[in-house]
mmCIF file of C-alpha atoms in Angstrom:
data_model
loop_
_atom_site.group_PDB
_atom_site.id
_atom_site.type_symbol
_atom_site.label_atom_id
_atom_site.label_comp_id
_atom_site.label_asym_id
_atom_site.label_seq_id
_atom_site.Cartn_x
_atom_site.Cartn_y
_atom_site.Cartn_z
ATOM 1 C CA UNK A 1 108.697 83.426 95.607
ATOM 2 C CA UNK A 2 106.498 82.890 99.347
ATOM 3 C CA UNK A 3 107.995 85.527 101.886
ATOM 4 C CA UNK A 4 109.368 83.475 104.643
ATOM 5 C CA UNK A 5 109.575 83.727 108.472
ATOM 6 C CA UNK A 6 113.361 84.773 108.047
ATOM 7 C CA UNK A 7 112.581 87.400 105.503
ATOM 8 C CA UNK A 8 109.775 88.985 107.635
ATOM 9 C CA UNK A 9 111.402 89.267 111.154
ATOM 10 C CA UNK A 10 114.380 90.934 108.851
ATOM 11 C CA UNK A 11 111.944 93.897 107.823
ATOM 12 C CA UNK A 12 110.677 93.902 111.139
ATOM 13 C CA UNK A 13 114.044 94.435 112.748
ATOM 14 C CA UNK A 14 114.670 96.877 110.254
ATOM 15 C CA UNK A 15 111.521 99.136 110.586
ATOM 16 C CA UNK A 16 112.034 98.876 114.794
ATOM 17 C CA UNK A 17 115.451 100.300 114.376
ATOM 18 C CA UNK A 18 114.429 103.131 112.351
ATOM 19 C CA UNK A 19 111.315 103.739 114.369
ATOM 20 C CA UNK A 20 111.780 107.519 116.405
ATOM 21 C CA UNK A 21 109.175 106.550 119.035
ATOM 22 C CA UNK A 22 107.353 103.395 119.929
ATOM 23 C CA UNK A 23 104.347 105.213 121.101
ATOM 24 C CA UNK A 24 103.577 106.130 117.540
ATOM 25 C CA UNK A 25 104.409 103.162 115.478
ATOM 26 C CA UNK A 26 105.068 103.387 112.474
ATOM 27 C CA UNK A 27 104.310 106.734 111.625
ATOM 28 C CA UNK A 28 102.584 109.286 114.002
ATOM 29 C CA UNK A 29 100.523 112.778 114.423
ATOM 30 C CA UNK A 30 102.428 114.355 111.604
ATOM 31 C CA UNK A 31 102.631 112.189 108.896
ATOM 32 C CA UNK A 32 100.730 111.401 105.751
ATOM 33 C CA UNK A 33 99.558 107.547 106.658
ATOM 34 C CA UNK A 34 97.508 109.142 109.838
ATOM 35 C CA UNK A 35 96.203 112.237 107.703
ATOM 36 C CA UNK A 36 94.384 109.874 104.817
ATOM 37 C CA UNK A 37 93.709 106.567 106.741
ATOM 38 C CA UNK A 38 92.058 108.341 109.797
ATOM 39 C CA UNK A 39 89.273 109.163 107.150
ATOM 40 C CA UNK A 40 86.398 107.462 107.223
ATOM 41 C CA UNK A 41 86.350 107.385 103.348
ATOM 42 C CA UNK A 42 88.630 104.599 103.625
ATOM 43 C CA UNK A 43 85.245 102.859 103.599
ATOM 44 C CA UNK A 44 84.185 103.784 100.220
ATOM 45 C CA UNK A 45 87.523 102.505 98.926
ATOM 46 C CA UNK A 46 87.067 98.915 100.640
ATOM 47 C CA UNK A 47 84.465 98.347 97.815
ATOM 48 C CA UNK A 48 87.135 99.032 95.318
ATOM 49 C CA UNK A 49 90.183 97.095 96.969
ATOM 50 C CA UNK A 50 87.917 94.316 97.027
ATOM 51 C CA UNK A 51 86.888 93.908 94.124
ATOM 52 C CA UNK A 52 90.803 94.380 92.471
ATOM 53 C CA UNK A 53 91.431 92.013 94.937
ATOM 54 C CA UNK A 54 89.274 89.602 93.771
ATOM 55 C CA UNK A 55 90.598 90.229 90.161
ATOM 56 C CA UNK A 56 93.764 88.018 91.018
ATOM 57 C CA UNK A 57 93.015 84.487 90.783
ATOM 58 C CA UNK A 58 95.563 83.740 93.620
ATOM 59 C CA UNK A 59 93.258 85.863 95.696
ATOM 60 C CA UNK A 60 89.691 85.041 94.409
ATOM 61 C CA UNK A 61 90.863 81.287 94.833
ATOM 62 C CA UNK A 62 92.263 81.752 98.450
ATOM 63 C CA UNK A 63 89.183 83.291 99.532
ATOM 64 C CA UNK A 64 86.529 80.903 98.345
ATOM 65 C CA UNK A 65 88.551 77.685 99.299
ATOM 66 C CA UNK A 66 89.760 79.490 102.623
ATOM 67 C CA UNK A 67 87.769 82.226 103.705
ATOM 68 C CA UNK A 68 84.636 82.181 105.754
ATOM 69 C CA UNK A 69 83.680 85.683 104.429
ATOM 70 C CA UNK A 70 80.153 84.008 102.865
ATOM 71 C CA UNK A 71 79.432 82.791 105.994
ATOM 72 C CA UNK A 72 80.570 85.465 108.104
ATOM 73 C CA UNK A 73 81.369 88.354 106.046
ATOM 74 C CA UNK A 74 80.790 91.204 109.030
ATOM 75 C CA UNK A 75 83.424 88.854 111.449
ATOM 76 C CA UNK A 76 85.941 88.868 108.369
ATOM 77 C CA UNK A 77 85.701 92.708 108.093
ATOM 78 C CA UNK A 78 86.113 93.174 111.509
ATOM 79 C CA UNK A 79 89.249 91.369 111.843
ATOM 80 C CA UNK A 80 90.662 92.797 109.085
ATOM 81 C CA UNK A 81 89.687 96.493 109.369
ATOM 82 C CA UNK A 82 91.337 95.863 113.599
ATOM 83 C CA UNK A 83 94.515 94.338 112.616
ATOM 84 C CA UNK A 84 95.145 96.936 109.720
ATOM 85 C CA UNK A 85 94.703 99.529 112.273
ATOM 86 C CA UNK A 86 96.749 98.614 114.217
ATOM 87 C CA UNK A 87 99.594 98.241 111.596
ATOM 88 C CA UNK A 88 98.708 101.633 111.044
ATOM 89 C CA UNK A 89 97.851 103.336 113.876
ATOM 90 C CA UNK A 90 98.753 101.154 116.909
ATOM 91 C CA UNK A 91 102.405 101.709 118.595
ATOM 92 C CA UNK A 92 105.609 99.689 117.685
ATOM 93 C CA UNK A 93 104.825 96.541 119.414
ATOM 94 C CA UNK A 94 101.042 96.575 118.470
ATOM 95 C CA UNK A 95 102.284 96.461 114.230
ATOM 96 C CA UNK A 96 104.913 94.344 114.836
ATOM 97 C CA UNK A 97 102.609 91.546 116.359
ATOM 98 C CA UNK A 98 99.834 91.873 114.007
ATOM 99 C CA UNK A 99 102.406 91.895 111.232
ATOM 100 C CA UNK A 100 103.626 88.425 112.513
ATOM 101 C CA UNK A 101 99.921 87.248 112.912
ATOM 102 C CA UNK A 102 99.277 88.004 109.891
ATOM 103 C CA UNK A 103 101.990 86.404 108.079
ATOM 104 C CA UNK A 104 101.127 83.018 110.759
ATOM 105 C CA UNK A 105 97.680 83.252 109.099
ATOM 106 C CA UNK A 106 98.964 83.607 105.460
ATOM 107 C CA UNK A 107 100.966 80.755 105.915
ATOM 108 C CA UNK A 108 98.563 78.624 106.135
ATOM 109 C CA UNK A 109 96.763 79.572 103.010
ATOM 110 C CA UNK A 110 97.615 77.754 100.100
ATOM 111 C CA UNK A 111 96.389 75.675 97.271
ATOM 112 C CA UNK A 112 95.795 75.289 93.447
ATOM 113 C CA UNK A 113 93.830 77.482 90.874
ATOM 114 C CA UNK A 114 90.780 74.909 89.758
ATOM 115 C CA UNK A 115 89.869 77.575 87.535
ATOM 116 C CA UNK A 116 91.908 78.251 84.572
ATOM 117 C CA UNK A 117 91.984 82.937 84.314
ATOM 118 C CA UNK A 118 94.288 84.850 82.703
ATOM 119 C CA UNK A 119 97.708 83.187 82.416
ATOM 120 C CA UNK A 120 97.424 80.735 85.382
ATOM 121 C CA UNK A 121 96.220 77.554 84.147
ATOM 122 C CA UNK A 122 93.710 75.024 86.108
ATOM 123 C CA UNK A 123 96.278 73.593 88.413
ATOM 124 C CA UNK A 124 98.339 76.650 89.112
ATOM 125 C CA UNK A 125 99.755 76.221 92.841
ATOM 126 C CA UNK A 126 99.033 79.895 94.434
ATOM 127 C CA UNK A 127 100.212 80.870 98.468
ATOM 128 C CA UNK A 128 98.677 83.518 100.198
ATOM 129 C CA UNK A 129 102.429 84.740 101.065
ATOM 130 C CA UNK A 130 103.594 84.618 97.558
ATOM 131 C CA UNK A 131 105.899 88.191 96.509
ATOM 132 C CA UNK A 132 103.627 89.278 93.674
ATOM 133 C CA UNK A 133 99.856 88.587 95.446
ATOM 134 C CA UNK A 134 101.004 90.697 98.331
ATOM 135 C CA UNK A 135 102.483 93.236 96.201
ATOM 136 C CA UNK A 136 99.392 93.312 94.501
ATOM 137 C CA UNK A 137 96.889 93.528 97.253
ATOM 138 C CA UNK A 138 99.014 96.471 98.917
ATOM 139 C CA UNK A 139 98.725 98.098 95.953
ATOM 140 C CA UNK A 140 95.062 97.767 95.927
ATOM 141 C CA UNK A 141 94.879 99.414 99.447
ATOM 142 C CA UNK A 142 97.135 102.121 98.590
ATOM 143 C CA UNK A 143 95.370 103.071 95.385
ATOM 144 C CA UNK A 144 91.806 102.527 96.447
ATOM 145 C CA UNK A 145 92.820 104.827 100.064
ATOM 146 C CA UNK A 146 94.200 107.751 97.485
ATOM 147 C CA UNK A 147 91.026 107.395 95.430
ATOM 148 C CA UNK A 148 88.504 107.655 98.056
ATOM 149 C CA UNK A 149 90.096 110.646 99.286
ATOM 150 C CA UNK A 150 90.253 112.546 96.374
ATOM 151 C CA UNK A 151 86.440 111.803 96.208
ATOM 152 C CA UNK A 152 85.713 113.151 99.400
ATOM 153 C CA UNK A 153 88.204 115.302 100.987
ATOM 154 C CA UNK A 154 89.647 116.929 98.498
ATOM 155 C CA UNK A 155 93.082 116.642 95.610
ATOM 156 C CA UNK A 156 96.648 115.611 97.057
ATOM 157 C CA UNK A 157 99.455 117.564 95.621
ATOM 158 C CA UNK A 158 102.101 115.545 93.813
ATOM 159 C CA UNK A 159 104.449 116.310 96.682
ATOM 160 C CA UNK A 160 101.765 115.014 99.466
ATOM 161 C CA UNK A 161 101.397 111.943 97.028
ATOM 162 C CA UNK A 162 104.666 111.606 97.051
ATOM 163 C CA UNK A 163 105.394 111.637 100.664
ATOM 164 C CA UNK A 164 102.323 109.176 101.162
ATOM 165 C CA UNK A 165 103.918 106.916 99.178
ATOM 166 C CA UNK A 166 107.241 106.672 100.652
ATOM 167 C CA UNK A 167 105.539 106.541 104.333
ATOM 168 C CA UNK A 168 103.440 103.513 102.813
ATOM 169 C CA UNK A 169 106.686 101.985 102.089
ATOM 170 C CA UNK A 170 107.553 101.005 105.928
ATOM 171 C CA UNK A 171 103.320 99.220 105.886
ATOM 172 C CA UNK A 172 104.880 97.390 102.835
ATOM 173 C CA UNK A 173 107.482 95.487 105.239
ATOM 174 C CA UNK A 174 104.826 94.803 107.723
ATOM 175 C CA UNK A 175 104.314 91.680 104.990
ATOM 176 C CA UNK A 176 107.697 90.958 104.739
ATOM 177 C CA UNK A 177 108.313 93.159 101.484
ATOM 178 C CA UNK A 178 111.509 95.380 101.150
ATOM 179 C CA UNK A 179 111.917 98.824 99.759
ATOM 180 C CA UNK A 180 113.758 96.939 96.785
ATOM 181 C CA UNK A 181 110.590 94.910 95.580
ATOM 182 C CA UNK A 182 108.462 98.326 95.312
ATOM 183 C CA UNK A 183 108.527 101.065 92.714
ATOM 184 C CA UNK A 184 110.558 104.130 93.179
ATOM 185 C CA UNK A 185 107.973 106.531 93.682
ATOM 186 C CA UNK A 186 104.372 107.377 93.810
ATOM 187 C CA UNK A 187 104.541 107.971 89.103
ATOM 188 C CA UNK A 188 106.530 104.570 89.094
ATOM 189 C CA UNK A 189 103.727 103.331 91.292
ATOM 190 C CA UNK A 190 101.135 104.372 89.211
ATOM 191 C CA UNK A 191 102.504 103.121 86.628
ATOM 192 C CA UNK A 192 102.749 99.750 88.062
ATOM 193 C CA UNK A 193 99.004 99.636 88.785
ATOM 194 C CA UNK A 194 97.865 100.432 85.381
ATOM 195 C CA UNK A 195 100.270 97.729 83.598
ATOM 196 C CA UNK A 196 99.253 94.995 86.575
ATOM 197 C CA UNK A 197 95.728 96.347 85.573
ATOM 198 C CA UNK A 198 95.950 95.633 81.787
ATOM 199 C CA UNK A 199 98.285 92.433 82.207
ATOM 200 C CA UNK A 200 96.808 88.570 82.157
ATOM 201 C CA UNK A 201 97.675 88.602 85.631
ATOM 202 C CA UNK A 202 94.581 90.227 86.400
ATOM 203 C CA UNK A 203 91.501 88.149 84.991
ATOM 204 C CA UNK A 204 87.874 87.881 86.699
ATOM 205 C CA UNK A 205 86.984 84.183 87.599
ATOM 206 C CA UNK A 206 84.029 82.918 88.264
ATOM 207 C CA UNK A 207 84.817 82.714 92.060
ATOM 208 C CA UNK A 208 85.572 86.369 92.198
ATOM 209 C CA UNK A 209 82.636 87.401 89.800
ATOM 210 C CA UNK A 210 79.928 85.397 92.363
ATOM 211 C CA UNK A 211 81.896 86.799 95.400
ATOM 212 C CA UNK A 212 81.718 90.433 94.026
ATOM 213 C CA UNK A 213 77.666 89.715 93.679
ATOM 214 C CA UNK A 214 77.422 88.764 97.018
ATOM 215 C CA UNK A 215 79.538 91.644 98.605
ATOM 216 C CA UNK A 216 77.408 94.326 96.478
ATOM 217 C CA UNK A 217 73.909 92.855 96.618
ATOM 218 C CA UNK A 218 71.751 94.156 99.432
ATOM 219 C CA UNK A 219 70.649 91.698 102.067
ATOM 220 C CA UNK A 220 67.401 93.135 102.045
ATOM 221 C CA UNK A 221 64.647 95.728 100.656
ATOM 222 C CA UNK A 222 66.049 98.145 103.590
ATOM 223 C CA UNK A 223 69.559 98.441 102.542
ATOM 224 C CA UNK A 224 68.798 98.466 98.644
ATOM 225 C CA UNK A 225 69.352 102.360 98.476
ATOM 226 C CA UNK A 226 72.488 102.151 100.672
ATOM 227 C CA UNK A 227 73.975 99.509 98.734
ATOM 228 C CA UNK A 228 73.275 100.740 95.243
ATOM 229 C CA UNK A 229 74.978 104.002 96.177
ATOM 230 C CA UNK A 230 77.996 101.950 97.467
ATOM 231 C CA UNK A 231 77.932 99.770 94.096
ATOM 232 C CA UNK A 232 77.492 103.094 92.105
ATOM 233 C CA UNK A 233 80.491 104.298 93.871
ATOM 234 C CA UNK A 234 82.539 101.457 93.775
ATOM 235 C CA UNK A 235 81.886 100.985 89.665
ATOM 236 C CA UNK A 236 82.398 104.279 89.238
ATOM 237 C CA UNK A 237 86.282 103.883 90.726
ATOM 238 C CA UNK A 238 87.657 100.804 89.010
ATOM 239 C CA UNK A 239 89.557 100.544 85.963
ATOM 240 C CA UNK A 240 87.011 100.018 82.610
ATOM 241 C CA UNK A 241 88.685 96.664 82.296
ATOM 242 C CA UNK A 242 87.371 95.469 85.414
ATOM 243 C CA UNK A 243 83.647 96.628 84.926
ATOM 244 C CA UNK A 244 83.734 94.492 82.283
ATOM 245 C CA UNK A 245 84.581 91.292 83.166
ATOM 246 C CA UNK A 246 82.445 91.786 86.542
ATOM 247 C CA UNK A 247 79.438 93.002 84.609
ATOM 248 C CA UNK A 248 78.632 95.877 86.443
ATOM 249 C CA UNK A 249 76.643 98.663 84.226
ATOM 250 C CA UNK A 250 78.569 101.719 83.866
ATOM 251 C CA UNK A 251 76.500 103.964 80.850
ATOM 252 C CA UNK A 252 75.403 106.743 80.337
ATOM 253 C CA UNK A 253 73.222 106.938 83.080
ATOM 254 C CA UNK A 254 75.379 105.790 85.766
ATOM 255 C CA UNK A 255 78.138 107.954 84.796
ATOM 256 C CA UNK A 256 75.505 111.114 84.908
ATOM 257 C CA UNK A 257 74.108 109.517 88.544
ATOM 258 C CA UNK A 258 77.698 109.216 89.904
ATOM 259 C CA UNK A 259 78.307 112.692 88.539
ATOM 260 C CA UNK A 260 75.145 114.065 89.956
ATOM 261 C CA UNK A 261 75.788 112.275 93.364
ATOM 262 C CA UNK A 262 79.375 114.010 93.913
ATOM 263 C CA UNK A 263 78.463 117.673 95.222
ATOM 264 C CA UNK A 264 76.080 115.984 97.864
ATOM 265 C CA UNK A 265 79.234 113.542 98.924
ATOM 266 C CA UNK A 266 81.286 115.910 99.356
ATOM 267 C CA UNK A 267 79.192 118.394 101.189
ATOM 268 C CA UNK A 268 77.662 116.098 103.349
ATOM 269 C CA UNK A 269 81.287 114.452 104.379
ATOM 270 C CA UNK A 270 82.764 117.872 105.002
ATOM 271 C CA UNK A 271 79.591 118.399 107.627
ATOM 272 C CA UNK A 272 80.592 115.299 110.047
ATOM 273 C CA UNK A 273 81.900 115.942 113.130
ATOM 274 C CA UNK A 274 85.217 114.786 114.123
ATOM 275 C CA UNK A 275 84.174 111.530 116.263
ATOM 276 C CA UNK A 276 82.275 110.851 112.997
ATOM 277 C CA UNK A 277 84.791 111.214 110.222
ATOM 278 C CA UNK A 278 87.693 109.701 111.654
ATOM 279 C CA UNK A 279 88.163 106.282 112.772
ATOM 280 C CA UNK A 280 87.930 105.462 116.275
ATOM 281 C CA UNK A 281 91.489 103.828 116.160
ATOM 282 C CA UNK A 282 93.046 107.289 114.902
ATOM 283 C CA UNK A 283 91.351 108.761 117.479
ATOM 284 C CA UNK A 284 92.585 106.716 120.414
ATOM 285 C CA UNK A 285 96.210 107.040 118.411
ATOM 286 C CA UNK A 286 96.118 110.615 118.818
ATOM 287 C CA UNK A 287 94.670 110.409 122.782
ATOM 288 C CA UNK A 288 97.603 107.827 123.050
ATOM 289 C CA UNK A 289 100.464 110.143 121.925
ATOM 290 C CA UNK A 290 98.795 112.449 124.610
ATOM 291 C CA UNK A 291 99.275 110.348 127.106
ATOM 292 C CA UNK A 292 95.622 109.723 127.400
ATOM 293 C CA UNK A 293 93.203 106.512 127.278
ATOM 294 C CA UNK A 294 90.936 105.685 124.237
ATOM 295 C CA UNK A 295 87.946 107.417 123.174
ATOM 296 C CA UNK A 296 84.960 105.799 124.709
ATOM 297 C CA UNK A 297 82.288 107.981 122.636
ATOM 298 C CA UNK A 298 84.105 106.914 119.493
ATOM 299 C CA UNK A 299 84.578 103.124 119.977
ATOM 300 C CA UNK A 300 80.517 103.386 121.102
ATOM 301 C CA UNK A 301 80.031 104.880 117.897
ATOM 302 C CA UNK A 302 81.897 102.615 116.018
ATOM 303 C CA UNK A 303 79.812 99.353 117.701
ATOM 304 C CA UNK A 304 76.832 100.819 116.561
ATOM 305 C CA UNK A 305 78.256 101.260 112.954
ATOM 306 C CA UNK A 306 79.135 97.650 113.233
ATOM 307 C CA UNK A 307 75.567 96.366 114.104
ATOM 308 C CA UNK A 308 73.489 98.014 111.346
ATOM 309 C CA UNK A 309 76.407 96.980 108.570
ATOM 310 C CA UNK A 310 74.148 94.663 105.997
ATOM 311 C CA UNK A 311 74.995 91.067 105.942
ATOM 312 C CA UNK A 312 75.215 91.178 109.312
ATOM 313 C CA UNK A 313 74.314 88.251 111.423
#
């Protein structure tokens, strides 16, 4: 079933009556969803989200006969790292908008699976706003966050897991899905994942096999080392199932590289400043609930970041 118009503006309604204070959104200074996503680890789990993403056929289909991402794959990052920021860290009115231009854009994306993968046969009518793909990709986003985390920062008790689950809940009807269509909790969640995972639902076409190629090749002899680290990394996160069917190498030597890489990741992300490590639009989030205007040095940063980012134009 596509989430409609009607059934979005109804979570909306319900998430701006519970919400304490505007200013903060959704969530604010003391919760989970700021605590994780401010991290700029959330990077190394984009690799990962991806590439589940492009697992689903709805989704590896949408983006090839949609998407200008080969064309313009540093524009399509942009836009979607701003407007998930500010579903996340922007105030009440900020989410609410992007949720509704997000669900304008979805609406618009639409089409059949030429491809025949897993249990959708050539033919198979997908929608960008269908129940199940947008289940699926916030899943993707809430795993892959948790992941990258763990990596980097440090373990999450089962109680902080917990409470970052339920907080992820309220982003969940930012797409128009309701506490009803999720799992219970964080172990039901989990267990979701793994049985999507292992399910026909998730199958590797050859549009989201050449896709994953082009998002983890380098785009030149500069960024090779940078981008086999980020491959490295991102292999070394997914599920075994998915290595597979996207061919990426994960042996004996990559599993002692990864292994050997960790100590340095760790230490190294531990070292960065804060201007560094957190996202510019957690940054102006917390100068916001201080009654204060954005942080210039941190959006100057984050330009620069921007610019150097391979396949950029």
């Amino acid at each position: 079933m596509t989430v409609s118009r009607e059934q979005l503006e109804e979570c909306l309604d319900e998430l701006s009556a519970r919400a304490h204070d505007p200013r903060a959104g959704l969530y604010g200074p003391s919760s989970m969803a700021w605590m994780i996503n401010r991290e700029m680890s959330a990077f190394a789990a984009a690799g990962r989200a991806v590439m589940l993403q492009l697992a689903h056929p709805y989704v590896a289909h949408a983006i090839e006969q949609h998407s200008p991402t080969r064309n313009d794959p540093k524009g399509r990052f942009v836009r979607t790292l701003s407007k998930v920021f500010a579903l996340i860290f922007g105030d009440l009115d900020s989410a609410v908008t992007t949720a509704r231009e997000v669900h304008t854009i979805h609406a618009s994306i639409e089409g059949k699976i030429t491809e025949g993968s897993g249990r959708f046969a050539a033919g198979t009518p997908y929608a960008a706003n269908e129940e199940h793909a947008l289940l699926w990709v916030y899943a993707t986003l809430l795993d892959s966050v948790v992941k990258a985390y763990e990596v980097f920062v440090g373990p999450l008790s089962d109680a902080q897991l917990e409470r970052y689950y339920e907080e992820s809940c309220l982003f969940a009807y930012l797409f128009g899905l309701k506490r009803a269509q999720l799992p219970d909790s964080w172990q039901d969640f989990q267990r979701y994942f793994e049985r999507t995972v292992g399910s026909d639902d998730i199958a590797v076409c050859s549009y989201g096999r050449d896709m994953s190629f082009f998002l983890l090749e380098p785009p030149s002899l500069l960024w090779q080392p940078v981008v086999a680290s980020y491959r490295l990394l991102t292999t070394a996160l997914l599920p075994d199932k998915l290595r597979g069917q996207f061919g990426l190498p994960w042996g004996r030597t990559e599993r002692l590289a990864y292994r050997a890489s960790l100590p340095l990741m760790r230490g190294s992300y531990a070292a960065l400043p804060e201007r560094v490590r957190y996202f510019p639009a957690y940054m102006d989030a917390r100068r916001r609930m201080q009654g204060k205007g954005p942080d210039v040095a941190s959006r100057w940063l984050e330009q620069l970041a921007l610019r150097t980012l391979p396949h950029s134009s």
